[in-house]
Tab-separated table of N, CA and C and ligand atoms in Angstrom:
chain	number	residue	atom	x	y	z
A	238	UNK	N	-35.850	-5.354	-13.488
A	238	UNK	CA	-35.042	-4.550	-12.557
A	238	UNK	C	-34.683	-5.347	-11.301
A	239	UNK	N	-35.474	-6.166	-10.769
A	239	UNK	CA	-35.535	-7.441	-9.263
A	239	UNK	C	-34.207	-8.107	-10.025
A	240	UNK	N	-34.078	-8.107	-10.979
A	240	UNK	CA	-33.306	-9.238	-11.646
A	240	UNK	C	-32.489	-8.891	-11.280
A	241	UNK	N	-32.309	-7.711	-12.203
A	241	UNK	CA	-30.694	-7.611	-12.110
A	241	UNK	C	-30.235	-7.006	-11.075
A	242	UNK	N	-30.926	-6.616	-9.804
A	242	UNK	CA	-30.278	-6.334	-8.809
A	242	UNK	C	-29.676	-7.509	-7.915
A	243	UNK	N	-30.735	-8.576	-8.503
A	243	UNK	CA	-30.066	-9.428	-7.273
A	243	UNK	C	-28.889	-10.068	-8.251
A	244	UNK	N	-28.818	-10.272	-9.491
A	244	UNK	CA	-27.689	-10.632	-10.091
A	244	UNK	C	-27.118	-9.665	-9.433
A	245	UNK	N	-26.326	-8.519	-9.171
A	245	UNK	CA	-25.486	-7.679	-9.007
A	245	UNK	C	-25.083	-7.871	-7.373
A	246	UNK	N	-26.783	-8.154	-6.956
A	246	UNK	CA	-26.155	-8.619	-4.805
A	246	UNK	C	-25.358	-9.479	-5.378
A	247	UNK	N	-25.496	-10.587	-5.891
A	247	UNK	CA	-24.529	-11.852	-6.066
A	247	UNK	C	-23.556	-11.860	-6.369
A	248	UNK	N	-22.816	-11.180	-7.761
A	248	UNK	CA	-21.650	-10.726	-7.981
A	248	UNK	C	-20.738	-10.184	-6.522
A	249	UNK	N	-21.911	-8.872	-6.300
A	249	UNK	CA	-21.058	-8.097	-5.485
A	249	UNK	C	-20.574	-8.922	-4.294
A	250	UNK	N	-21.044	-10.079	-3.954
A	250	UNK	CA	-20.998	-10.960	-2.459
A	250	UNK	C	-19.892	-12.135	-2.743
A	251	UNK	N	-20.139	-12.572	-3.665
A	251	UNK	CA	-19.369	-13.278	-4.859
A	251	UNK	C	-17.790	-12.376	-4.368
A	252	UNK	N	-17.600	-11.424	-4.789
A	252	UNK	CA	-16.395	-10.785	-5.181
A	252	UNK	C	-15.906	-10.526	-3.453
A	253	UNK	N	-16.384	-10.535	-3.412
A	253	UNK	CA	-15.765	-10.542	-1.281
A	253	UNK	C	-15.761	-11.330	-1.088
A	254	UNK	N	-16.256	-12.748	-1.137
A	254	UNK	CA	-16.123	-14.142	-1.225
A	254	UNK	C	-14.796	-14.426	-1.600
A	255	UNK	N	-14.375	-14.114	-2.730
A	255	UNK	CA	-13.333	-14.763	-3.214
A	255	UNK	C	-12.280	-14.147	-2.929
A	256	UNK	N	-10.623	-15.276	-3.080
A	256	UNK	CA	-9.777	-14.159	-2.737
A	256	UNK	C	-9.408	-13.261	-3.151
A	257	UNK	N	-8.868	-12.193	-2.695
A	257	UNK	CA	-8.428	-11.194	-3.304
A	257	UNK	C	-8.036	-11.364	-4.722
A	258	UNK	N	-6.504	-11.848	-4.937
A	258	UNK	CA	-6.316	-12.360	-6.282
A	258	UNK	C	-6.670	-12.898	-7.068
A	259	UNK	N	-8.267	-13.316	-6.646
A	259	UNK	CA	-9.305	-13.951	-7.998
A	259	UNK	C	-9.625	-12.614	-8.525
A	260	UNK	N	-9.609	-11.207	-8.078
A	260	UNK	CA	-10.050	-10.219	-8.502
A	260	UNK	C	-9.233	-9.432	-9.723
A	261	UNK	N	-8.360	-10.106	-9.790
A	261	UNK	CA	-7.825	-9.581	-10.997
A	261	UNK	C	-7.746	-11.061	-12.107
A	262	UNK	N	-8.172	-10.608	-13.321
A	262	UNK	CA	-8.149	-11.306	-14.254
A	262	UNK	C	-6.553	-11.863	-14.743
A	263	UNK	N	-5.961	-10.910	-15.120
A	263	UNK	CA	-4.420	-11.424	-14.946
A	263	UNK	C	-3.520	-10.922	-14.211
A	264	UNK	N	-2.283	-11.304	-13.964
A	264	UNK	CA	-1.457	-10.911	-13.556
A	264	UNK	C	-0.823	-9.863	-13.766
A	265	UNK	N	-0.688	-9.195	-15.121
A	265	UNK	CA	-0.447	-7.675	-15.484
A	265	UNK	C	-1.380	-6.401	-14.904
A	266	UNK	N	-2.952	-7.195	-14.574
A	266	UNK	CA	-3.714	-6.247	-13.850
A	266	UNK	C	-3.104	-6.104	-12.604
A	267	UNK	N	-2.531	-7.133	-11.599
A	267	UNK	CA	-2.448	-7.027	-10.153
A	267	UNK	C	-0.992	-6.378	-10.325
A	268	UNK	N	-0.311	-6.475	-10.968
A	268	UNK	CA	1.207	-5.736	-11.293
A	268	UNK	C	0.991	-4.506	-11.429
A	269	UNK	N	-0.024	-3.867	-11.879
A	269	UNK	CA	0.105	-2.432	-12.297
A	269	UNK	C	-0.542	-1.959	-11.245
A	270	UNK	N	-1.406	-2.893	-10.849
A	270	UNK	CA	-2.526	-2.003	-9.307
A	270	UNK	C	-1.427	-2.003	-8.811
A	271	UNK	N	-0.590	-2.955	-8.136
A	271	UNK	CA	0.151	-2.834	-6.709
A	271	UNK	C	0.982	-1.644	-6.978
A	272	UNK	N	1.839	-1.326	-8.604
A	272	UNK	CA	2.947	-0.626	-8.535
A	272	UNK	C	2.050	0.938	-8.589
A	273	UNK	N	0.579	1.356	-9.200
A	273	UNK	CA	0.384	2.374	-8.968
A	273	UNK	C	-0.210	2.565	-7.764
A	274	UNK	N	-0.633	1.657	-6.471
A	274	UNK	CA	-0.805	2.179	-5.166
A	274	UNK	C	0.162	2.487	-4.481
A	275	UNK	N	1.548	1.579	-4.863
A	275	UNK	CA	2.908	2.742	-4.401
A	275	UNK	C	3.026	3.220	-4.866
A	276	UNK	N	3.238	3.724	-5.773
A	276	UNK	CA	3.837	5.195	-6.328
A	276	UNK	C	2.724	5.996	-5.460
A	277	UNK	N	1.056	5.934	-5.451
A	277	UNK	CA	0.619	7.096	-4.951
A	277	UNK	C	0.803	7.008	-3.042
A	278	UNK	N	0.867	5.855	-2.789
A	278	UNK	CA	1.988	5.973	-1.396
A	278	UNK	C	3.081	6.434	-1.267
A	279	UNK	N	3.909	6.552	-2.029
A	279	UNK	CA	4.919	7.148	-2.154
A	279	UNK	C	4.931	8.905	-2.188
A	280	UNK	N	3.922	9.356	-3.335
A	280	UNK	CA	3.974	10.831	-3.395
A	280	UNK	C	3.147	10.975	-1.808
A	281	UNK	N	2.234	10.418	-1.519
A	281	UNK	CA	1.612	11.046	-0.171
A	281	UNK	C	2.004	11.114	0.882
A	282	UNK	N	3.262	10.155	1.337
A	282	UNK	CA	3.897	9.952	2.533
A	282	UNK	C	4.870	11.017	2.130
A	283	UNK	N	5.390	11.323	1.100
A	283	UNK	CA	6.910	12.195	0.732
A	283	UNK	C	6.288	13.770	1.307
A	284	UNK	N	5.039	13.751	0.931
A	284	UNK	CA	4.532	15.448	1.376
A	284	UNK	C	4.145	15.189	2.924
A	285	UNK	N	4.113	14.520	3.378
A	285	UNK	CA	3.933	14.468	5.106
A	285	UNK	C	5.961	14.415	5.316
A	286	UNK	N	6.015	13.764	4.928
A	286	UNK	CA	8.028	13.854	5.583
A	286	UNK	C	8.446	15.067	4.943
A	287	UNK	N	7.942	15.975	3.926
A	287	UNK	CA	9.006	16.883	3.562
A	287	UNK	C	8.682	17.546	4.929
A	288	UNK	N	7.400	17.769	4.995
A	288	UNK	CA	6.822	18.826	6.341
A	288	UNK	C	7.813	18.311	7.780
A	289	UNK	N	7.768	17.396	7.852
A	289	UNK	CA	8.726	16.280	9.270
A	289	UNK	C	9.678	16.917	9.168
A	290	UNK	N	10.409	16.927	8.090
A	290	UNK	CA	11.943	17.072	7.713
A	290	UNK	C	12.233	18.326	7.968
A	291	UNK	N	11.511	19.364	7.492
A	291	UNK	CA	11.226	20.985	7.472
A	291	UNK	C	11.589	21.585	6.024
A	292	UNK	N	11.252	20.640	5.511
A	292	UNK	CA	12.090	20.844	3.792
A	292	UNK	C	10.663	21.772	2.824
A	293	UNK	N	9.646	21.300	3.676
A	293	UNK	CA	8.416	22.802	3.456
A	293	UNK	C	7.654	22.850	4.678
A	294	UNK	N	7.299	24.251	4.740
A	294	UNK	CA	6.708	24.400	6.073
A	294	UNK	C	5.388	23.701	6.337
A	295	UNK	N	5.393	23.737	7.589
A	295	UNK	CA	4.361	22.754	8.157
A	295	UNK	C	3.225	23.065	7.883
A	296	UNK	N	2.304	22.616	7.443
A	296	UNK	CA	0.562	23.053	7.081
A	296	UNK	C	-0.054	21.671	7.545
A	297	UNK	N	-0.618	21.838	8.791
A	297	UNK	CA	-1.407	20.938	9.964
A	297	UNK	C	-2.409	20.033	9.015
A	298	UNK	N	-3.279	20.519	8.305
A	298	UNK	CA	-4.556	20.659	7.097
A	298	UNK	C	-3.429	19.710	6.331
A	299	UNK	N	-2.797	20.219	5.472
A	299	UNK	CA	-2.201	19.359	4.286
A	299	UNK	C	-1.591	18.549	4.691
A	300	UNK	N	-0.990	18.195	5.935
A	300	UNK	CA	-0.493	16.980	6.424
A	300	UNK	C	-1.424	16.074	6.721
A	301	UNK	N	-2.407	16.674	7.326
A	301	UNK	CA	-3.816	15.381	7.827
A	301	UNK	C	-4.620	15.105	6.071
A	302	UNK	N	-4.534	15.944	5.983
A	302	UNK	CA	-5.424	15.260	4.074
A	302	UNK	C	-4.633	14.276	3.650
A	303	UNK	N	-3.126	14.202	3.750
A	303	UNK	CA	-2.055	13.518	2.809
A	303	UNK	C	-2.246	12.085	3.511
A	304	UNK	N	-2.024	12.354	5.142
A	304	UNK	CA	-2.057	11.238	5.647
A	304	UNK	C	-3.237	10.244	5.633
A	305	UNK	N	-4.358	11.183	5.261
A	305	UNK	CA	-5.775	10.060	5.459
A	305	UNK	C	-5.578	9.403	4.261
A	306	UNK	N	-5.060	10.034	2.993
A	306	UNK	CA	-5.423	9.452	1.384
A	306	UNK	C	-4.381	7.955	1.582
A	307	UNK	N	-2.900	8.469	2.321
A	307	UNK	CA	-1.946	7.424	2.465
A	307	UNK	C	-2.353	6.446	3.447
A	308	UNK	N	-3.053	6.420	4.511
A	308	UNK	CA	-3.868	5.032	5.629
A	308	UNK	C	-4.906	4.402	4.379
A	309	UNK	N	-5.338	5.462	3.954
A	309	UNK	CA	-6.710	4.136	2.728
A	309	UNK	C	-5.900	3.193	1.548
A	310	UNK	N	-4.904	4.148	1.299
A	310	UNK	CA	-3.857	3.520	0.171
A	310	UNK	C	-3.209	2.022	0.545
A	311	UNK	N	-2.526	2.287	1.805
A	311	UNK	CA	-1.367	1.564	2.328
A	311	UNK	C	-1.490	0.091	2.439
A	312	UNK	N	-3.472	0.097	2.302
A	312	UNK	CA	-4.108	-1.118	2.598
A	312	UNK	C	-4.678	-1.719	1.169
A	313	UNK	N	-4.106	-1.318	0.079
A	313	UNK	CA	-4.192	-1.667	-1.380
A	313	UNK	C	-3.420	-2.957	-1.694
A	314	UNK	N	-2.203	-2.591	-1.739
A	314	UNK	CA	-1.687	-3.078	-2.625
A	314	UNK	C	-0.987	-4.778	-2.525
A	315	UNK	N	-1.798	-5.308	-0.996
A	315	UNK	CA	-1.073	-6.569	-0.970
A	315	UNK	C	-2.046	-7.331	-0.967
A	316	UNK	N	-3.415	-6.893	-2.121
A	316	UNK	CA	-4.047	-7.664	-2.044
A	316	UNK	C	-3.684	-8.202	-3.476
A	317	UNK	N	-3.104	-7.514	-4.175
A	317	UNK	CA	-2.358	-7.923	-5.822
A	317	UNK	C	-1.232	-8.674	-5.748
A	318	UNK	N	-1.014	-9.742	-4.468
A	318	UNK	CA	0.603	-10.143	-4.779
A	318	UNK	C	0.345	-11.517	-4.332
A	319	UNK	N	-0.863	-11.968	-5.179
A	319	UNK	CA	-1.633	-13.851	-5.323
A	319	UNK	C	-0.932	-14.430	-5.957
A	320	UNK	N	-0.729	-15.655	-6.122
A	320	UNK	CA	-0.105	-16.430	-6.625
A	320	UNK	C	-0.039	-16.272	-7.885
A	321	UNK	N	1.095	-16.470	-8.696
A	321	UNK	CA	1.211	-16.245	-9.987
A	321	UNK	C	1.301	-14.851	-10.663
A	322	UNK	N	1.519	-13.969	-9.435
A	322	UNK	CA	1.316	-12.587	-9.795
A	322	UNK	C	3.247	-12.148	-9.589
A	323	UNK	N	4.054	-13.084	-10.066
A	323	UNK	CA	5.531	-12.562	-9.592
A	323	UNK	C	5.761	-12.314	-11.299
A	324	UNK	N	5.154	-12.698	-12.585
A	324	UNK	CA	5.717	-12.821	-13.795
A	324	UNK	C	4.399	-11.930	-14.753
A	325	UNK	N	5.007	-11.137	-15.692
A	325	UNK	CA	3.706	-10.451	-16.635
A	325	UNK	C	4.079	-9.219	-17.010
A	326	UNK	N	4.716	-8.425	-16.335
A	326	UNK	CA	5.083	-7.284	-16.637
A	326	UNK	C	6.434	-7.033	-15.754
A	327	UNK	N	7.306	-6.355	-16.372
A	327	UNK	CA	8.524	-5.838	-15.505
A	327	UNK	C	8.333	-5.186	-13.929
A	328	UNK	N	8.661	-6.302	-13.086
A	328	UNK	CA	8.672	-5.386	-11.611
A	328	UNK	C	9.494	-6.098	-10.429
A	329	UNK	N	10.149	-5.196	-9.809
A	329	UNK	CA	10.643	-5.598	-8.267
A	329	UNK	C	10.529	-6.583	-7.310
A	330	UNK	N	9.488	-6.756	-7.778
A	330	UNK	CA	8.965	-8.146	-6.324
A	330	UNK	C	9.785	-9.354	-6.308
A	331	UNK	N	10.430	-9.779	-5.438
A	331	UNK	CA	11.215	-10.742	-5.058
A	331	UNK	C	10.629	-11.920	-4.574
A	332	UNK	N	11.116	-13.025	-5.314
A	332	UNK	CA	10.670	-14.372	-5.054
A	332	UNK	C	9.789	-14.835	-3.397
A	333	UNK	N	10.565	-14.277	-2.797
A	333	UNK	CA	10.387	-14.570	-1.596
A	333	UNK	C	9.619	-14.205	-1.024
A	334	UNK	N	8.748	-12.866	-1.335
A	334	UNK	CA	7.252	-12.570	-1.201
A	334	UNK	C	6.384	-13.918	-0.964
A	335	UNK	N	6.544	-14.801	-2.139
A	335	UNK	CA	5.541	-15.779	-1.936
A	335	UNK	C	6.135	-17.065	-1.048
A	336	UNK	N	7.689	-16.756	-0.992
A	336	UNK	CA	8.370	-17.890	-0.458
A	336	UNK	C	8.168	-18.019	0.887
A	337	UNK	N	8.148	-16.755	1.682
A	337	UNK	CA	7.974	-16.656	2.962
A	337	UNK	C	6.412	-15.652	3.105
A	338	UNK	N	5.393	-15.661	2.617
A	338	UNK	CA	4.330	-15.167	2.414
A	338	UNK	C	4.066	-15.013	4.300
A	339	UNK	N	3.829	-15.123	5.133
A	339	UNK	CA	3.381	-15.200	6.324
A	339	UNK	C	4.449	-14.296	7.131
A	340	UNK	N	5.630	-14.111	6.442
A	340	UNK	CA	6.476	-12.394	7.254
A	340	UNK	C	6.121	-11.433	6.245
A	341	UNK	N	6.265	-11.819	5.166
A	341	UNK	CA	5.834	-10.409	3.903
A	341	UNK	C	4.359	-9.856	4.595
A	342	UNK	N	3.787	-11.165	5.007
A	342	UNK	CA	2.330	-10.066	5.444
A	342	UNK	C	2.341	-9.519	6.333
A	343	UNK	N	3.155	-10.238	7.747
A	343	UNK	CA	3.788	-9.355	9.431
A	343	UNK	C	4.150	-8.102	8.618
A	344	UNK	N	5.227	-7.700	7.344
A	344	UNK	CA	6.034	-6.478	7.527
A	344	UNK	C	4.977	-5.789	6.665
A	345	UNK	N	4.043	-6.153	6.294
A	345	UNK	CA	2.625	-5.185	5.572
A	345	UNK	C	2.100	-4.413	6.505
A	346	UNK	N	1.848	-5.306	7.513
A	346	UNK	CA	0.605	-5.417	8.687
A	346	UNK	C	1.312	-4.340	9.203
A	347	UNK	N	2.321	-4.560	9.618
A	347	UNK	CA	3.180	-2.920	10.372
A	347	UNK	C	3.530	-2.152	10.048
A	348	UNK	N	3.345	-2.037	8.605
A	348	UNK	CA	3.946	-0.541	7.762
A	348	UNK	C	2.210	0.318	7.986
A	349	UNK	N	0.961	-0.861	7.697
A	349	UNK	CA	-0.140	-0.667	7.761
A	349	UNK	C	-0.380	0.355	8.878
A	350	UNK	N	0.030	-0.838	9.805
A	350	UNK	CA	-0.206	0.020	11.596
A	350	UNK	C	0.578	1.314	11.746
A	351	UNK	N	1.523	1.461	11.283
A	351	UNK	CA	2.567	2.677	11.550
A	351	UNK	C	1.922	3.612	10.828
A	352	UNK	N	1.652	3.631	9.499
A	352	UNK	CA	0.680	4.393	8.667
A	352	UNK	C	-0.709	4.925	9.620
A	353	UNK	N	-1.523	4.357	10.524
A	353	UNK	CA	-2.441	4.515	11.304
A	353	UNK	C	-2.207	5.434	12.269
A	354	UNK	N	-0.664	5.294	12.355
A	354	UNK	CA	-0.301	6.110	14.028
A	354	UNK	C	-0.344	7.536	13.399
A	355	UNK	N	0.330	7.454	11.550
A	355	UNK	CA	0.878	8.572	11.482
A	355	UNK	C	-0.398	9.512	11.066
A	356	UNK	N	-1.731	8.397	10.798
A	356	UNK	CA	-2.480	9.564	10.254
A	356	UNK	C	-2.817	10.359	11.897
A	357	UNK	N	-3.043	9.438	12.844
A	357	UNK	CA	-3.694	9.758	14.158
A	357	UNK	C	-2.875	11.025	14.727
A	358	UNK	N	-1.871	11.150	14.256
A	358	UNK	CA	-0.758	11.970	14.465
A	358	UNK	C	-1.306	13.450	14.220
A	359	UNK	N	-1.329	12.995	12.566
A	359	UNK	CA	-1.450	14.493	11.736
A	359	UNK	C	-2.591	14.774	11.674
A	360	UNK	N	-3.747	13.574	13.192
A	360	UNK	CA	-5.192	14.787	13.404
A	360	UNK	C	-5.146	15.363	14.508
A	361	UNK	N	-3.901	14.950	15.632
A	361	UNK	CA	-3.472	15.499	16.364
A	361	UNK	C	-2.608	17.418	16.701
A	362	UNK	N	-2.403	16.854	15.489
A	362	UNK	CA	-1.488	18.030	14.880
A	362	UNK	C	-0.366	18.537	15.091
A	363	UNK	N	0.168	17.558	16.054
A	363	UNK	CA	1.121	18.237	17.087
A	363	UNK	C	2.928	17.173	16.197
A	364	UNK	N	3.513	18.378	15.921
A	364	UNK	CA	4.661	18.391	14.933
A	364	UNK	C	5.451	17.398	15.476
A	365	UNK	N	5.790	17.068	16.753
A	365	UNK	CA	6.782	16.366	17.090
A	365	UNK	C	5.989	14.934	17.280
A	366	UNK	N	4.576	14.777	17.092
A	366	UNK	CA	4.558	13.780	17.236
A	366	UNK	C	4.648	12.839	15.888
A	367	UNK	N	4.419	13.775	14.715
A	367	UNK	CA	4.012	13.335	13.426
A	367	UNK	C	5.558	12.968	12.588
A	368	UNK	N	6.333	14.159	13.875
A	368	UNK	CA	7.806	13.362	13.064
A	368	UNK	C	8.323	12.323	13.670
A	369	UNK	N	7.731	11.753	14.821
A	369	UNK	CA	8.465	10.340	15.003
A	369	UNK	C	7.385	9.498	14.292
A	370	UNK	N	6.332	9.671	14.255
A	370	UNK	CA	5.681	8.510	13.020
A	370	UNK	C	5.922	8.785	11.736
A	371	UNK	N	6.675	9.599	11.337
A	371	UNK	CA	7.083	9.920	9.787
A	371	UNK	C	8.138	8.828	10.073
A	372	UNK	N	9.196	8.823	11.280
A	372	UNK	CA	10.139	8.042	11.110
A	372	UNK	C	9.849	6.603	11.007
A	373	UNK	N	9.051	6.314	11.894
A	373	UNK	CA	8.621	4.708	11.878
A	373	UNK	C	7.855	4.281	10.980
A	374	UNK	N	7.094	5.186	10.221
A	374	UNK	CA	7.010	4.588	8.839
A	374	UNK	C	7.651	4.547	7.975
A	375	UNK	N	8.693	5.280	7.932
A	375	UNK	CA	9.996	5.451	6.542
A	375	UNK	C	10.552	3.754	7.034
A	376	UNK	N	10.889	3.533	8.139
A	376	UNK	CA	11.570	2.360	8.801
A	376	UNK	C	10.506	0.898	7.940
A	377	UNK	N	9.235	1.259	8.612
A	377	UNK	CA	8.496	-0.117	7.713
A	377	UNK	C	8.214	0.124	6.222
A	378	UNK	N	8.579	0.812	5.525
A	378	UNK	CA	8.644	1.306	4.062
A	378	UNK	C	9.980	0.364	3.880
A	379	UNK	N	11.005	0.874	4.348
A	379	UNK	CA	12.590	0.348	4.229
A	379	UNK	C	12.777	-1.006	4.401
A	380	UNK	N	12.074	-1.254	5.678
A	380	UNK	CA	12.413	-2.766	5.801
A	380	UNK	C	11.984	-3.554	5.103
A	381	UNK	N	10.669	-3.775	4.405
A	381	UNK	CA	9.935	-4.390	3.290
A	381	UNK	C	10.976	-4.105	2.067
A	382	UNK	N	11.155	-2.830	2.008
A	382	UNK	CA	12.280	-2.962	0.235
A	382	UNK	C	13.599	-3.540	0.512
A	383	UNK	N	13.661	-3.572	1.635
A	383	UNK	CA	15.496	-4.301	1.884
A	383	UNK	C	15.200	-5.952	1.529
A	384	UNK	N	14.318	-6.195	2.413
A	384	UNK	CA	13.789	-7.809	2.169
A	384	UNK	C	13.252	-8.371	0.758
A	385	UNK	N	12.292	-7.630	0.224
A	385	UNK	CA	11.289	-7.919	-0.636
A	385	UNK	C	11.397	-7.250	-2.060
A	386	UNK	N	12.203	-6.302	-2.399
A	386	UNK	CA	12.356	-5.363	-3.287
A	386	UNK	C	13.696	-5.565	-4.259
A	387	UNK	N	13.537	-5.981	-5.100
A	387	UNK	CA	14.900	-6.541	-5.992
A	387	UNK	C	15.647	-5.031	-6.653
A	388	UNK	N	16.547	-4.551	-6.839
A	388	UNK	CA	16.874	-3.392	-7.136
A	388	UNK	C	16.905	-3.335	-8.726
A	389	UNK	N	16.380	-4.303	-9.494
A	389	UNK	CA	16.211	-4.361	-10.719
A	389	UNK	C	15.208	-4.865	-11.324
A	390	UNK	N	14.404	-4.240	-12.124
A	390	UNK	CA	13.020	-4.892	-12.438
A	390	UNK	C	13.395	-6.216	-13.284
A	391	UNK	N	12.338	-7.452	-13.007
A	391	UNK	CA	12.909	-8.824	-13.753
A	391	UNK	C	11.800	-9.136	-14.282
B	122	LIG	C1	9.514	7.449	1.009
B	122	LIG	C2	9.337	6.551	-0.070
B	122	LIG	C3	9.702	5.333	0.347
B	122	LIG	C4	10.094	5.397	1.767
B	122	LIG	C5	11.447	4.830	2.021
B	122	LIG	C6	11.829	4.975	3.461
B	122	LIG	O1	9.266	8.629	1.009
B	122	LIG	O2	8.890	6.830	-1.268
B	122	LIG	O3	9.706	4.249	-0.342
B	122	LIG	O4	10.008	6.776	2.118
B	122	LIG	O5	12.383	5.490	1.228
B	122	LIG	O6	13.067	4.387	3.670
């Protein structure tokens, strides 16, 4: 039992050790993580903006749940976009992710941060503040797919 726990400290120390993208075995693994942490970024931010928008009424509670699941999410998916992870399965990601890797991570880092304001927002509760961080995150959502997002899977 000593054994294999400390085999397992090691692994587990091991695996934070290394980079991110050693954590996936292939490239079809880090393709499917990244595209299913957006999509579930996607449905969780869409139920905080319908509420922004007024397209369903406001529920204080279901906006702060949506927003906490979307701040833990938001910080997923750019740990799947390591080298060699542009080819394997059909997807969006544009060359230039890795070409200019050091702004792809600036426009992460601030969709990240904007995501932070908006959860701080919706524990605030207060409607007008949650719809200008609904906006400034739709903005760092947008600006990453204008740059980084090919409109055809390759
Ligand atoms: C969403 C969603 C996005 C962003 C983007 C904002 O609700 O799924 O990708 O907002 O459309 O421009």
């Amino acid at each position: 039992m000593k054994k294999y726990l400390i085999a397992l400290a090691s692994v587990a120390g091991l695996m934070t050790a290394l980079p991110a993208s050693a954590q996936f075995q292939k490239p079809e693994q880090a393709i499917k993580y990244r595209q299913a942490a957006f999509t579930l970024m996607g449905s969780h931010f869409g139920r905080v903006a319908a509420m922004a928008q007024g397209k369903v009424p406001f529920d204080a509670k279901v906006a702060a749940e949506n927003a906490d699941i979307l701040n833990t999410i938001a910080k997923l998916p750019f740990t799947a976009f390591g080298e060699g992870t542009d080819k394997g399965l059909p997807n969006r990601a544009k060359p230039e992710i890795w070409k200019e890797s050091a702004k792809f991570k600036d426009a992460a880092d601030k969709m990240i941060g904007e995501v932070a304001k908006l959860d701080a927002a919706t524990k605030s509760g207060n409607l007008d503040q949650i719809k200008a961080a609904v906006g400034t995150v739709g903005q760092s959502c947008k600006a990453c797919h204008d740059n980084y997002q090919a409109e055809k899977a390759g």
